[in-house]
Amino acid sequence: MIVGVPKEIYPKERRVGLVPAVIPTLKKAGLDVVVESGAGLAAGYPDSEYVEKGAQLIGDRAELFKTADIIVQFLCYGANDVTGSQDLPLMHKGQALIGFVRPLGTLKTLQEIAERGVTSFSVELMPRTTRAQSMDALSSMATICGYRAVVLAADTLPRMFPMLTTAAGTIAPARVLIIGAGVAGLQAIATARRLGAVASAYDMRPAAKEQVQSLGGRFVELPIEAKDAQDARGYGKAQDETFYQKQRELLGKTVAESDVVITAAVIPGKQSPVLVTQDMVKKMAPGSVIVDLAAERGGNCELTKPSEVVVEHNVTIIGVFNLAGTVPYHASALYARNVSAFLQHLVRDGKLQLDLKDEIIRETLVTQGGEVVNARVREFFGLLALQSAPAGGGA
Ligand SMILES: NC(=O)c1ccc[n+]([C@@H]2O[C@H](COP(=O)([O-])OP(=O)(O)OC[C@H]3O[C@@H](n4cnc5c(N)ncnc54)[C@H](O)[C@@H]3O)[C@@H](O)[C@H]2O)c1
């Protein structure tokens, strides 16, 4: 089978779906790789490295789509809501597509992919199980976002992060608060600590406490308990407005005492809860920084302007999207390893194995045979369950 890697076409996207290092492993698994010329250049992977590792280059994008049995992209049509539709006419019946497709975004987009006869797999829907861990692209990207959020904050804050004792006096360490200690939040704690800051974190999932502490962070305990804080897939569950109101009241003092607040409290497929209000921002010291990793879904801070950096009440609020994309070399390397593991799982004896009893296949498969087939996606968009869908599929 032939795996095709087109150049990413989302404006300013620098990542690439596969890096040269994974090509020999794929070849061993019986997969040949064709790459659009220049696809890896902006991430730091020149064409020559792909060729050295055994890939073939194709200059013409349409030709690449025609040649490939499986297309591997970072931002497929769907996740690429700006220019992604350009690829639709290039896709052909029976072709497989792997990448970020934003399965809970717009139904029409998914239907358009289905109508092309494409068998698409959404990396966002990868189950959070030990077996699927090596294929979990969301966690890879979240790790980079957490790191990058701290680096951005350190670059913006008019203070240093570490405690320093110098002949000119002692400098107190920066206080960094992380709200939402998932993968991104935990990496933010680790990075803030490496830079010498005092890090504390809050999460509504009680299980997060131990993880925060194991990274040397202080866990902020609030005297409220979330109802079913975590769903069966390990994600945080949406709470009611009364709960969020109480959280805001209780978090106010801790936010005011922090130099940097990194918010990463997201709920898949939902607007992010507002946990930092305008009033809370007003009480922060001048020069403080908020990095809102939930900006794409509205933001955890009331004053976040999605995709922008704003200064309000002397506090810089960074709502920039796609922080993982700003570290394209390593984002591509991690993603390529995730996808390569998925490909090895998916392709057996030169064929796609679409065994729906396999949780990894069942949960990530979005379109097949002209239809949106994923049970979770269908339920999300209010579509009737398919008769042939296996019980419990992806829900
Ligand atoms: N393969 C695996 O086993 C696997 C893979 C990835 C993550 N995980 C685990 O799943 C958990 C969630 O990680 P994630 O990165 O997917 O999280 P996420 O990106 O879905 O959400 C971020 C965090 O925000 C928290 N949150 C949401 N609303 C909140 C609120 N109102 N107040 C406070 N916190 C709020 C959530 O509890 C979550 O921890 C972590 O414990 C992580 O280690 C396991």
XYZ file of N, CA, C and O in Angstrom, residues 150-315:
664
model
N 4.196 27.997 28.649
C 5.073 28.509 29.705
C 6.199 29.355 29.106
O 6.537 30.426 29.617
N 6.752 28.877 27.989
C 7.833 29.632 27.345
C 7.314 31.009 26.899
O 7.975 32.031 27.094
N 6.104 31.032 26.335
C 5.495 32.304 25.916
C 5.277 33.227 27.104
O 5.540 34.429 27.033
N 4.763 32.637 28.183
C 4.495 33.444 29.382
C 5.793 34.016 29.933
O 5.868 35.199 30.288
N 6.843 33.190 29.958
C 8.132 33.646 30.497
C 8.690 34.781 29.633
O 9.295 35.727 30.138
N 8.448 34.687 28.344
C 8.944 35.688 27.406
C 8.172 37.009 27.553
O 8.691 38.077 27.271
N 6.928 36.925 27.992
C 6.069 38.107 28.063
C 6.119 38.778 29.440
O 5.988 39.999 29.560
N 6.302 37.964 30.472
C 6.270 38.485 31.842
C 7.441 39.436 32.092
O 8.575 39.102 31.752
N 7.201 40.590 32.709
C 8.322 41.502 32.951
C 9.166 41.093 34.171
O 9.859 41.920 34.758
N 9.082 39.848 34.548
C 9.846 39.323 35.681
C 10.595 38.074 35.218
O 10.245 37.486 34.207
N 11.552 37.638 36.035
C 12.212 36.367 35.743
C 11.435 35.245 36.432
O 10.705 35.494 37.386
N 11.621 34.039 35.985
C 10.949 32.898 36.622
C 11.683 32.382 37.871
O 11.053 32.131 38.879
N 13.017 32.198 37.819
C 13.657 31.553 38.975
C 13.931 32.502 40.132
O 14.005 33.716 39.941
N 14.099 31.910 41.298
C 14.567 32.688 42.438
C 16.067 32.882 42.258
O 16.764 31.941 41.894
N 16.539 34.092 42.447
C 17.973 34.338 42.301
C 18.473 35.096 43.516
O 17.807 36.012 44.002
N 19.634 34.690 43.986
C 20.271 35.456 45.050
C 21.521 36.077 44.446
O 22.421 35.356 44.009
N 21.512 37.379 44.329
C 22.643 38.050 43.677
C 23.194 39.120 44.625
O 22.575 39.428 45.666
N 24.333 39.714 44.223
C 24.926 40.788 45.041
C 23.979 41.979 45.111
O 24.020 42.785 46.035
N 23.094 42.070 44.114
C 22.149 43.190 44.083
C 20.838 42.848 44.792
O 19.864 43.589 44.689
N 20.826 41.733 45.454
C 19.613 41.372 46.204
C 18.979 40.092 45.689
O 19.467 39.478 44.734
N 17.908 39.725 46.344
C 17.255 38.456 46.010
C 16.004 38.707 45.171
O 15.264 39.656 45.420
N 15.841 37.851 44.198
C 14.647 37.938 43.347
C 13.740 36.769 43.707
O 14.191 35.614 43.747
N 12.482 37.081 43.966
C 11.542 36.012 44.328
C 11.118 35.253 43.070
O 11.043 35.850 41.984
N 10.862 33.954 43.184
C 10.453 33.212 41.978
C 9.062 33.626 41.519
O 8.242 34.092 42.305
N 8.819 33.461 40.213
C 7.488 33.762 39.668
C 6.505 32.714 40.169
O 6.868 31.562 40.406
N 5.247 33.139 40.337
C 4.193 32.197 40.773
C 3.306 31.885 39.568
O 2.687 32.786 38.999
N 3.303 30.625 39.215
C 2.543 30.194 38.035
C 1.394 29.303 38.489
O 1.603 28.335 39.225
N 0.194 29.672 38.056
C -0.987 28.852 38.390
C -1.507 28.197 37.114
O -1.690 28.867 36.098
N -1.750 26.913 37.184
C -2.293 26.201 36.032
C -3.696 25.727 36.387
O -3.904 25.066 37.423
N -4.666 26.096 35.557
C -6.044 25.644 35.800
C -6.382 24.611 34.736
O -6.406 24.921 33.544
N -6.605 23.390 35.161
C -6.839 22.288 34.227
C -5.558 21.486 34.084
O -4.678 21.843 33.302
N -5.423 20.439 34.891
C -4.169 19.667 34.885
C -4.320 18.387 34.077
O -4.138 17.285 34.574
N -4.670 18.547 32.796
C -4.652 17.414 31.854
C -3.228 17.290 31.320
O -2.270 17.719 31.980
N -3.081 16.748 30.139
C -1.744 16.539 29.588
C -1.019 17.882 29.404
O 0.139 18.037 29.800
N -1.713 18.874 28.825
C -1.084 20.182 28.598
C -0.736 20.849 29.928
O 0.370 21.362 30.113
N -1.688 20.825 30.857
C -1.474 21.453 32.159
C -0.311 20.817 32.904
O 0.513 21.516 33.515
N -0.217 19.497 32.832
C 0.863 18.807 33.546
C 2.220 19.160 32.934
O 3.202 19.368 33.654
N 2.269 19.268 31.614
C 3.533 19.653 30.973
C 3.874 21.111 31.315
O 5.041 21.462 31.476
N 2.837 21.936 31.469
C 3.078 23.330 31.855
C 3.687 23.381 33.262
O 4.613 24.164 33.518
N 3.184 22.545 34.149
C 3.739 22.517 35.518
C 5.216 22.127 35.449
O 6.084 22.781 36.026
N 5.504 21.060 34.705
C 6.882 20.564 34.619
C 7.800 21.646 34.033
O 8.903 21.870 34.542
N 7.327 22.335 33.003
C 8.169 23.342 32.347
C 8.372 24.563 33.263
O 9.484 25.089 33.372
N 7.295 24.984 33.920
C 7.405 26.133 34.829
C 8.398 25.815 35.957
O 9.207 26.659 36.354
N 8.349 24.580 36.436
C 9.270 24.170 37.509
C 10.713 24.153 36.994
O 11.625 24.595 37.683
N 10.895 23.658 35.771
C 12.251 23.617 35.202
C 12.830 25.023 35.084
O 14.022 25.224 35.207
N 11.948 25.994 34.839
C 12.427 27.380 34.722
C 12.550 28.051 36.088
O 12.894 29.214 36.175
N 12.230 27.334 37.119
C 12.453 27.846 38.472
C 11.263 28.531 39.118
O 11.385 29.107 40.194
N 10.100 28.488 38.475
C 8.924 29.136 39.074
C 8.324 28.249 40.164
O 8.600 27.052 40.235
N 7.504 28.866 40.988
C 6.710 28.095 41.934
C 5.395 27.788 41.222
O 4.677 28.708 40.814
N 5.110 26.509 41.035
C 3.928 26.150 40.241
C 2.842 25.559 41.118
O 3.113 24.719 41.985
N 1.620 26.010 40.914
C 0.495 25.352 41.573
C -0.565 25.084 40.516
O -0.572 25.715 39.450
N -1.418 24.138 40.788
C -2.405 23.767 39.779
C -3.700 23.327 40.426
O -3.725 22.832 41.556
N -4.772 23.537 39.661
C -6.097 23.119 40.114
C -6.771 22.329 39.002
O -6.646 22.667 37.819
N -7.467 21.302 39.373
C -8.286 20.552 38.411
C -9.483 20.018 39.188
O -9.385 19.725 40.377
N -10.598 19.903 38.494
C -11.792 19.396 39.199
C -11.739 17.880 39.372
O -12.492 17.330 40.154
N -10.846 17.208 38.621
C -10.731 15.758 38.795
C -9.820 15.477 39.983
O -8.645 15.878 39.975
N -10.323 14.797 41.002
C -9.490 14.559 42.187
C -8.206 13.787 41.844
O -7.172 13.982 42.466
N -8.263 12.952 40.786
C -7.096 12.139 40.420
C -5.907 13.009 40.003
O -4.753 12.565 40.020
N -6.195 14.258 39.641
C -5.114 15.136 39.160
C -4.160 15.527 40.292
O -2.994 15.844 40.041
N -4.658 15.471 41.533
C -3.853 15.940 42.670
C -2.488 15.240 42.729
O -1.442 15.879 42.814
N -2.525 13.923 42.666
C -1.297 13.143 42.781
C -0.336 13.454 41.622
O 0.869 13.557 41.830
N -0.920 13.623 40.422
C -0.073 13.897 39.243
C 0.609 15.255 39.375
O 1.780 15.409 39.064
N -0.149 16.245 39.863
C 0.415 17.589 40.062
C 1.549 17.519 41.078
O 2.652 18.046 40.857
N 1.285 16.824 42.173
C 2.286 16.756 43.240
C 3.528 15.997 42.788
O 4.647 16.341 43.163
N 3.327 14.975 41.949
C 4.490 14.188 41.519
C 5.422 15.019 40.627
O 6.580 14.685 40.446
N 4.899 16.126 40.089
C 5.747 17.003 39.269
C 6.300 18.173 40.088
O 6.870 19.113 39.539
N 6.066 18.135 41.376
C 6.586 19.196 42.238
C 5.685 20.407 42.293
O 6.086 21.479 42.749
N 4.455 20.279 41.818
C 3.509 21.392 41.889
C 2.663 21.301 43.160
O 2.529 20.231 43.746
N 2.126 22.449 43.563
C 1.218 22.448 44.718
C -0.185 22.298 44.171
O -0.556 22.984 43.209
N -0.980 21.410 44.751
C -2.352 21.254 44.264
C -3.265 22.195 45.022
O -3.265 22.229 46.254
N -4.017 22.992 44.288
C -4.946 23.936 44.913
C -6.250 23.177 45.182
O -6.900 22.704 44.250
N -6.571 23.048 46.461
C -7.805 22.324 46.810
C -8.936 23.332 46.977
O -8.786 24.319 47.683
N -10.045 23.100 46.330
C -11.211 23.959 46.522
C -12.299 23.133 47.206
O -12.459 21.953 46.889
N -13.028 23.763 48.130
C -14.050 22.994 48.849
C -15.332 22.784 48.037
O -16.427 23.068 48.501
N -15.167 22.322 46.793
C -16.335 21.915 46.003
C -15.980 20.647 45.264
O -14.823 20.430 44.914
N -17.012 19.883 45.002
C -16.757 18.617 44.332
C -17.558 18.573 43.041
O -18.748 18.882 43.028
N -16.879 18.202 41.955
C -17.588 18.098 40.678
C -18.383 16.796 40.662
O -17.972 15.803 41.253
N -19.536 16.860 39.958
C -20.334 15.629 39.798
C -19.742 14.854 38.627
O -19.578 15.421 37.553
N -19.412 13.593 38.802
C -18.808 12.787 37.724
C -17.790 13.617 36.964
O -17.988 13.971 35.806
N -16.687 13.989 37.642
C -15.715 14.903 37.033
C -15.129 14.359 35.741
O -14.686 15.103 34.877
N -15.152 13.050 35.579
C -14.451 12.429 34.453
C -15.381 11.463 33.728
O -16.113 10.715 34.385
N -15.348 11.476 32.388
C -16.174 10.511 31.678
C -15.392 9.205 31.465
O -14.225 9.102 31.860
N -16.051 8.236 30.818
C -15.443 6.915 30.683
C -14.167 6.961 29.843
O -13.312 6.095 29.943
N -14.035 8.014 29.017
C -12.862 8.089 28.148
C -11.716 8.863 28.800
O -10.693 9.113 28.185
N -11.906 9.291 30.065
C -10.827 9.983 30.769
C -10.881 11.493 30.618
O -10.046 12.206 31.154
N -11.881 12.017 29.895
C -11.991 13.464 29.713
C -12.817 14.084 30.839
O -13.720 13.444 31.377
N -12.538 15.371 31.113
C -13.342 16.097 32.078
C -14.773 16.233 31.559
O -14.985 16.330 30.353
N -15.746 16.211 32.462
C -17.150 16.328 32.044
C -17.668 17.730 32.330
O -17.300 18.330 33.347
N -18.530 18.217 31.452
C -19.093 19.559 31.642
C -19.916 19.589 32.931
O -20.591 18.618 33.267
N -19.843 20.713 33.646
C -20.592 20.893 34.891
C -21.636 21.991 34.680
O -21.616 22.676 33.659
N -22.511 22.189 35.666
C -23.509 23.243 35.472
C -22.953 24.607 35.891
O -21.895 24.708 36.512
N -23.694 25.662 35.528
C -23.214 27.030 35.733
C -23.012 27.333 37.235
O -22.121 28.094 37.604
N -23.825 26.736 38.088
C -23.672 26.967 39.544
C -22.293 26.509 39.996
O -21.625 27.162 40.809
N -21.857 25.372 39.460
C -20.539 24.841 39.817
C -19.443 25.803 39.351
O -18.540 26.148 40.123
N -19.554 26.282 38.107
C -18.530 27.188 37.581
C -18.510 28.501 38.375
O -17.448 29.063 38.637
N -19.698 28.970 38.755
C -19.804 30.205 39.540
C -19.030 30.053 40.858
O -18.248 30.908 41.256
N -19.224 28.923 41.502
C -18.561 28.635 42.774
C -17.040 28.545 42.556
O -16.260 29.059 43.347
N -16.650 27.901 41.455
C -15.221 27.785 41.149
C -14.583 29.163 41.018
O -13.519 29.424 41.565
N -15.273 30.052 40.289
C -14.724 31.394 40.058
C -14.532 32.118 41.391
O -13.506 32.742 41.626
N -15.551 31.991 42.254
C -15.459 32.664 43.563
C -14.251 32.152 44.334
O -13.488 32.909 44.921
N -14.072 30.834 44.308
C -13.019 30.229 45.124
C -11.621 30.403 44.530
O -10.629 30.415 45.247
N -11.568 30.554 43.209
C -10.258 30.677 42.565
C -9.727 32.111 42.599
O -8.536 32.339 42.373
N -10.605 33.080 42.877
C -10.258 34.512 42.773
C -8.956 34.869 43.461
O -8.075 35.494 42.862
N -8.805 34.440 44.722
C -7.644 34.861 45.510
C -6.361 34.252 44.916
O -5.349 34.929 44.771
N -6.423 32.988 44.545
C -5.228 32.310 43.993
C -4.820 32.958 42.674
O -3.637 33.149 42.406
N -5.802 33.305 41.845
C -5.491 33.962 40.566
C -4.818 35.309 40.841
O -3.783 35.641 40.250
N -5.370 36.083 41.779
C -4.828 37.418 42.079
C -3.383 37.340 42.571
O -2.584 38.248 42.336
N -3.037 36.250 43.212
C -1.682 36.113 43.761
C -0.679 35.552 42.750
O 0.487 35.373 43.068
N -1.146 35.256 41.540
C -0.257 34.617 40.564
C 0.291 35.633 39.559
O -0.398 36.564 39.157
N 1.541 35.415 39.133
C 2.125 36.258 38.087
C 1.704 35.749 36.719
O 1.562 36.522 35.773
N 1.561 34.440 36.625
C 1.170 33.816 35.362
C 0.032 32.842 35.643
O 0.087 32.065 36.602
N -0.997 32.900 34.812
C -2.068 31.902 34.894
C -2.160 31.216 33.541
O -2.273 31.887 32.508
N -2.062 29.911 33.552
C -2.220 29.157 32.302
C -3.499 28.348 32.426
O -3.650 27.542 33.356
N -4.441 28.614 31.541
C -5.716 27.900 31.645
C -5.796 26.844 30.553
O -5.513 27.118 29.387
N -6.139 25.644 30.959
C -6.197 24.520 30.011
C -7.371 23.620 30.362
O -7.280 22.402 30.275
N -8.469 24.230 30.800
C -9.640 23.447 31.213
C -10.617 23.354 30.051
O -11.422 24.263 29.823
N -10.488 22.291 29.288
C -11.368 22.132 28.122
C -12.254 20.903 28.280
O -11.928 19.970 28.999
N -13.396 20.970 27.608
C -14.334 19.850 27.591
C -14.534 19.522 26.105
O -14.969 20.394 25.354
N -14.207 18.303 25.684
C -14.291 17.994 24.252
C -15.662 18.303 23.647
O -16.694 17.957 24.226
N -15.658 19.007 22.524
C -16.897 19.295 21.797
C -17.783 20.349 22.439
O -18.895 20.592 21.972
N -17.315 20.978 23.529
C -18.152 21.982 24.216
C -17.393 23.297 24.326
O -16.170 23.329 24.244
N -18.139 24.381 24.572
C -17.506 25.661 24.879
C -16.729 25.482 26.192
O -17.192 24.783 27.088
N -15.591 26.131 26.297
C -14.810 26.017 27.532
C -15.466 26.837 28.630
O -15.964 27.928 28.367
N -15.454 26.348 29.866
C -16.064 27.132 30.943
C -15.232 28.375 31.263
O -14.005 28.331 31.213
N -15.930 29.469 31.556
C -15.203 30.682 31.970
C -14.850 30.526 33.448
O -15.718 30.421 34.311
N -13.559 30.486 33.728
C -13.101 30.297 35.103
C -12.352 31.520 35.626
O -12.122 31.657 36.822
N -11.945 32.417 34.711
C -11.267 33.655 35.115
C -12.073 34.817 34.532
O -12.140 34.988 33.315
N -12.678 35.597 35.421
C -13.548 36.687 34.962
C -12.773 38.001 34.847
O -11.631 38.108 35.315
N -13.428 38.994 34.275
C -12.828 40.332 34.175
C -12.430 40.851 35.563
O -11.350 41.395 35.744
N -13.278 40.655 36.537
C -12.996 41.111 37.907
C -11.742 40.462 38.466
O -10.948 41.091 39.163
N -11.576 39.176 38.158
C -10.389 38.455 38.646
C -9.132 39.007 37.971
O -8.090 39.153 38.603
N -9.230 39.319 36.678
C -8.083 39.867 35.939
C -7.680 41.205 36.552
O -6.501 41.488 36.762
N -8.705 42.038 36.882
C -8.447 43.372 37.458
C -7.623 43.282 38.732
O -6.868 44.178 39.073
N -7.778 42.175 39.455
C -7.088 42.052 40.752
C -5.673 41.504 40.610
O -4.945 41.402 41.589
N -5.267 41.142 39.392
C -3.905 40.633 39.204
C -2.928 41.810 39.157
O -3.303 42.929 38.797
N -1.655 41.533 39.496
C -0.650 42.602 39.496
C -0.392 43.062 38.058
O -0.460 42.254 37.128
N -0.053 44.358 37.871
C 0.252 44.839 36.520
C 1.401 44.023 35.927
O 2.336 43.668 36.640
N 1.301 43.731 34.645
C 2.369 42.967 33.979
C 2.126 41.460 33.991
O 2.837 40.706 33.329
N 1.126 41.012 34.756
C 0.857 39.571 34.816
C 0.438 39.049 33.446
O 0.050 39.819 32.562
N 0.513 37.746 33.301
C 0.228 37.136 31.989
C -0.754 35.978 32.152
O -0.631 35.177 33.097
N -1.703 35.911 31.244
C -2.598 34.749 31.175
C -2.394 34.103 29.801
O -2.440 34.795 28.783
N -2.135 32.819 29.783
C -2.100 32.101 28.499
C -3.310 31.176 28.508
O -3.424 30.297 29.373
N -4.210 31.414 27.576
C -5.473 30.669 27.572
C -5.425 29.573 26.496
O -5.667 29.828 25.313
N -5.097 28.375 26.940
C -4.993 27.257 25.989
C -6.364 26.758 25.533
O -6.460 25.916 24.656
N -7.402 27.296 26.155
C -8.756 26.900 25.759
C -9.359 27.906 24.767
O -10.545 27.834 24.447
N -8.535 28.833 24.272
C -9.037 29.954 23.449
C -9.856 29.487 22.243
O -10.832 30.140 21.862
N -9.452 28.376 21.652
C -10.129 27.943 20.427
C -11.595 27.613 20.667
O -12.422 27.729 19.769
N -11.913 27.222 21.887
C -13.310 26.923 22.223
C -13.891 28.024 23.109
O -14.600 27.755 24.072
N -13.511 29.257 22.834
C -14.088 30.390 23.553
C -13.221 30.900 24.683
O -13.302 32.059 25.045
N -12.422 30.026 25.282
C -11.493 30.469 26.319
C -11.996 30.270 27.736
O -13.198 30.291 27.995
N -11.051 30.079 28.657
C -11.375 29.975 30.086
C -11.358 31.345 30.756
O -11.742 31.471 31.917
N -10.845 32.361 30.031
C -10.813 33.707 30.608
C -11.830 34.552 29.857
O -11.903 34.516 28.628
N -12.594 35.314 30.626
C -13.664 36.118 30.032
C -13.121 37.124 29.010
O -13.798 37.490 28.050
N -11.867 37.582 29.199
C -11.335 38.640 28.330
C -10.498 38.106 27.161
O -9.945 38.881 26.382
N -10.399 36.793 27.059
C -9.618 36.220 25.949
C -10.242 36.598 24.620
O -11.457 36.489 24.438
N -9.392 37.045 23.677
C -9.866 37.264 22.295
C -9.264 36.123 21.493
O -8.036 36.061 21.322
N -10.112 35.210 21.022
C -9.579 34.062 20.308
C -8.603 34.454 19.199
O -8.874 35.377 18.438
N -7.469 33.789 19.209
C -6.354 33.932 18.251
C -5.592 35.266 18.389
O -4.775 35.577 17.551
N -5.867 36.015 19.460
C -5.174 37.303 19.609
C -4.425 37.404 20.930
O -4.651 36.629 21.850
N -3.550 38.414 20.989
C -2.898 38.766 22.254
C -3.438 40.143 22.629
O -3.351 41.069 21.820
N -4.040 40.282 23.790
C -4.583 41.585 24.180
C -4.042 41.965 25.558
O -3.621 41.094 26.333
N -4.023 43.270 25.826
C -3.650 43.720 27.166
C -4.879 44.382 27.765
O -5.421 45.331 27.196
N -5.355 43.837 28.877
C -6.546 44.378 29.551
C -6.199 44.544 31.023
O -5.672 43.608 31.642
N -6.488 45.711 31.561
C -6.189 46.013 32.967
C -4.724 45.691 33.282
O -4.411 45.091 34.321
N -3.828 46.020 32.355
C -2.378 45.785 32.500
C -1.987 44.311 32.578
O -0.911 43.972 33.049
N -2.864 43.453 32.158
C -2.552 42.017 32.126
C -2.563 41.574 30.659
O -3.500 41.895 29.914
